Coordinates of C-alpha atoms in Angstrom, one line a residue:
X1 CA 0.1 63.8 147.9
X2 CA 0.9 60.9 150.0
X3 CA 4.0 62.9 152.0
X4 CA 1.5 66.2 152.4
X5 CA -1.6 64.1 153.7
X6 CA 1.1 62.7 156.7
X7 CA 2.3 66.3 157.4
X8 CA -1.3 67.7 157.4
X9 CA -3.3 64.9 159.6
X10 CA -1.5 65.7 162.4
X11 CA -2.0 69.5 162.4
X12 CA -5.8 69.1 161.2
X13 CA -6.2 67.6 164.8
X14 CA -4.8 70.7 166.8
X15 CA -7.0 72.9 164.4
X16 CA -9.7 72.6 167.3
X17 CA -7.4 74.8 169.4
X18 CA -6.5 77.3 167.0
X19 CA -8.0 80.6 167.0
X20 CA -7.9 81.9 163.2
X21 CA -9.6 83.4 160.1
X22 CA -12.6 80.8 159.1
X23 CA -11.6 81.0 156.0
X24 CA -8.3 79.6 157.1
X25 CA -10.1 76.8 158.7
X26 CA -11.7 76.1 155.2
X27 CA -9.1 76.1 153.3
X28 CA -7.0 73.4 155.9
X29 CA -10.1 70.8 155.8
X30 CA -10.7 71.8 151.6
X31 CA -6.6 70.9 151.1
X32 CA -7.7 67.9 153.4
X33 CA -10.4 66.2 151.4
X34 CA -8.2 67.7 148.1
X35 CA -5.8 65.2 149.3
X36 CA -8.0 62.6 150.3
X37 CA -10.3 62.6 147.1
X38 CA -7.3 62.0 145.1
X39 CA -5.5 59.4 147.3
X40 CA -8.0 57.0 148.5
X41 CA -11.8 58.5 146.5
X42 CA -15.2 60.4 147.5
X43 CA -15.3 58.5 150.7
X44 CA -12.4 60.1 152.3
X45 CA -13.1 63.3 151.1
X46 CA -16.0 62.9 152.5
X47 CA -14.6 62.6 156.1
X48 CA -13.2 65.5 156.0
X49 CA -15.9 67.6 154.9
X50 CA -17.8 66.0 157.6
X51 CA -15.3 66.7 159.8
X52 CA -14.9 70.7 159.3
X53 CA -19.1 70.4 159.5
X54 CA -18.8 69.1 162.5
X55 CA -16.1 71.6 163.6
X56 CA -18.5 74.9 162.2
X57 CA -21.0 73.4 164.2
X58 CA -18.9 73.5 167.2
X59 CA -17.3 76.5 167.0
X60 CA -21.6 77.7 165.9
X61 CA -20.1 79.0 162.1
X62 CA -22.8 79.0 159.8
X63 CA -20.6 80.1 156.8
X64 CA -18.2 77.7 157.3
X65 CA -21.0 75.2 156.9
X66 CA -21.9 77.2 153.3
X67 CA -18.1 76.5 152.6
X68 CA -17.6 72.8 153.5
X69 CA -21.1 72.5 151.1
X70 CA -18.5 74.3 148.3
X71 CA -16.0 71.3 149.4
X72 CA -18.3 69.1 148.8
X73 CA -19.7 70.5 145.0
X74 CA -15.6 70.1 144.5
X75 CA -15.4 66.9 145.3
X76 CA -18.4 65.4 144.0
X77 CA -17.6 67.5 140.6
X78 CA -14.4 65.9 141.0
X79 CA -15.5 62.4 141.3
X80 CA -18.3 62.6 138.1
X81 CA -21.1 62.7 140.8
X82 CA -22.3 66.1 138.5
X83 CA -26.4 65.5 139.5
X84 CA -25.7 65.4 143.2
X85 CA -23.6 68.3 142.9
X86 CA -26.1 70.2 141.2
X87 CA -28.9 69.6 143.8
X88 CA -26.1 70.4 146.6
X89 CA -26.4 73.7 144.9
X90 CA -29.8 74.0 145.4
X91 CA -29.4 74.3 149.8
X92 CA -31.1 77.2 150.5
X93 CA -27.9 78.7 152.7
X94 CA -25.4 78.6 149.3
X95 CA -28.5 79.4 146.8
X96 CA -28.1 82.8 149.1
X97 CA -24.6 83.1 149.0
X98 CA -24.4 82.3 145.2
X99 CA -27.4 85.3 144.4
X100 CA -25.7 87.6 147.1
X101 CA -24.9 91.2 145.6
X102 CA -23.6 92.3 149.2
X103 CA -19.9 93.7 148.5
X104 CA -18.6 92.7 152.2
X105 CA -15.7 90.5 152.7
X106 CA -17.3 87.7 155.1
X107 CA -19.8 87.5 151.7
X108 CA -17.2 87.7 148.9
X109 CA -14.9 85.3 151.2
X110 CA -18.0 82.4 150.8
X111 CA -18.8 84.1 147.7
X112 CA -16.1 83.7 145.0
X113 CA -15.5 80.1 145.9
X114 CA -18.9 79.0 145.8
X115 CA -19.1 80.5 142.2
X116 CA -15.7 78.8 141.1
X117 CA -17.0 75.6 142.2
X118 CA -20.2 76.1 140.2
X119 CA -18.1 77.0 137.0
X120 CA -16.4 74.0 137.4
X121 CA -19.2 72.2 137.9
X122 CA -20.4 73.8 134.6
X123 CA -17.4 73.1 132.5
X124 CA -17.5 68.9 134.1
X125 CA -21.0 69.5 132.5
X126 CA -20.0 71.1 129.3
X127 CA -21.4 73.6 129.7
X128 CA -18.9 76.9 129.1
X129 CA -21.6 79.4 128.6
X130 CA -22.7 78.8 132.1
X131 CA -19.4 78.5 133.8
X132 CA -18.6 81.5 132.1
X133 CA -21.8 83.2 133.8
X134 CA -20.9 82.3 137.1
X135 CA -17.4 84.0 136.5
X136 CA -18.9 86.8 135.3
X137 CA -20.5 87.7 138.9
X138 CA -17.1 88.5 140.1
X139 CA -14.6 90.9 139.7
X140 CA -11.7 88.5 139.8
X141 CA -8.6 88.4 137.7
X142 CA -7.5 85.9 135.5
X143 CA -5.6 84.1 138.2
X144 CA -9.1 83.4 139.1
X145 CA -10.6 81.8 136.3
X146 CA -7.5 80.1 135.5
X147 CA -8.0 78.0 138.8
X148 CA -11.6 77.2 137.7
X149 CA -10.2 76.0 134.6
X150 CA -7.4 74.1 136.3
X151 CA -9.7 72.7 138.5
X152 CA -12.1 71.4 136.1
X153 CA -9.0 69.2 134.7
X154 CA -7.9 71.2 131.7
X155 CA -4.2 71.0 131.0
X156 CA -2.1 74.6 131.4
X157 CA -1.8 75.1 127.8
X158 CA -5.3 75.4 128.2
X159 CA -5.9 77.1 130.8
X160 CA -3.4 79.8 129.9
X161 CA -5.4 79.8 126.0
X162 CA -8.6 80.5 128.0
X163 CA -7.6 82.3 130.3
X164 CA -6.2 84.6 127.3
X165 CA -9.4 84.5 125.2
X166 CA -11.6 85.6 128.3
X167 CA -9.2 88.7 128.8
X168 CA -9.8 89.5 125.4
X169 CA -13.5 89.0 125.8
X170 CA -13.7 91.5 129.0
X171 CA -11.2 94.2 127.8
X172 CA -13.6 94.4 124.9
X173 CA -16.5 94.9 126.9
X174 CA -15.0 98.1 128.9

């Protein structure tokens, strides 16, 4: 992690003068404060969440705003902080996203995040039943739930015994 955070810094400051897909902007400060979290804690995740805010503010995004509130359920999720997660939740912006039944992209692109980061917010919980209710408001694959999974800290084996056991669960409800 130590290598990629020196090779990413430097781009993340030229991101400012890159025209792209906001979701692409996301996903550079989410790897970002992915990085951070695990390298040095919360507090430097936290600057980079702040720091794609303050770029969505910028550049007048309101769903990348929604999807650096996703970063942040990650990392506090990540970190144990489950109760300020859970209220995080609660902003009135991803409370929309999260009940949203609209089928366009832009909504599914904020969408299918926000619900993977409540899953895993679930599972930190204990709570499988409700992770797997958040899944279920998708039409991902497995791929999909196997990142959940992955995210929430379970090894592969157990991801890819899940991951089975929720295929089976599906193909028997078609």
């Amino acid at each position: 992690p130590e290598l990629a955070m020196a090779l990413l810094e430097p781009a993340l400051r030229h991101v400012r003068n890159i025209n792209g897909w906001l979701t692409l902007h996301a996903e550079a400060f989410w790897v970002a404060a992915d990085m951070a979290g695990q390298l040095q804690g919360l507090d430097a995740a936290e600057h980079w969440i702040a720091a794609g805010e303050a770029y969505a503010h910028e550049r007048g995004w309101p769903r990348l705003l929604v999807l650096m509130q996703v970063a942040r359920i990650r990392q506090l999720t990540a970190a144990g902080q489950w109760r300020q997660a859970m209220a995080l939740s609660h902003n009135a912006e991803l409370a929309a996203v999260l009940a949203s039944t609209d089928p366009h992209p832009w909504q599914q692109a904020m969408q299918l995040p926000a619900l993977q980061a409540m899953a895993g917010l679930a599972l930190a919980l204990g709570r499988p039943r409700d992770a797997l209710d958040w899944l279920q408001r998708t039409d991902a694959d497995s791929a999909f739930y196997a990142s959940v999974f992955a995210f929430a800290g379970f090894s592969h084996t157990e991801v890819q015994r899940i991951v089975h056991v929720l295929t089976l669960h599906f193909s028997d409800k078609q």
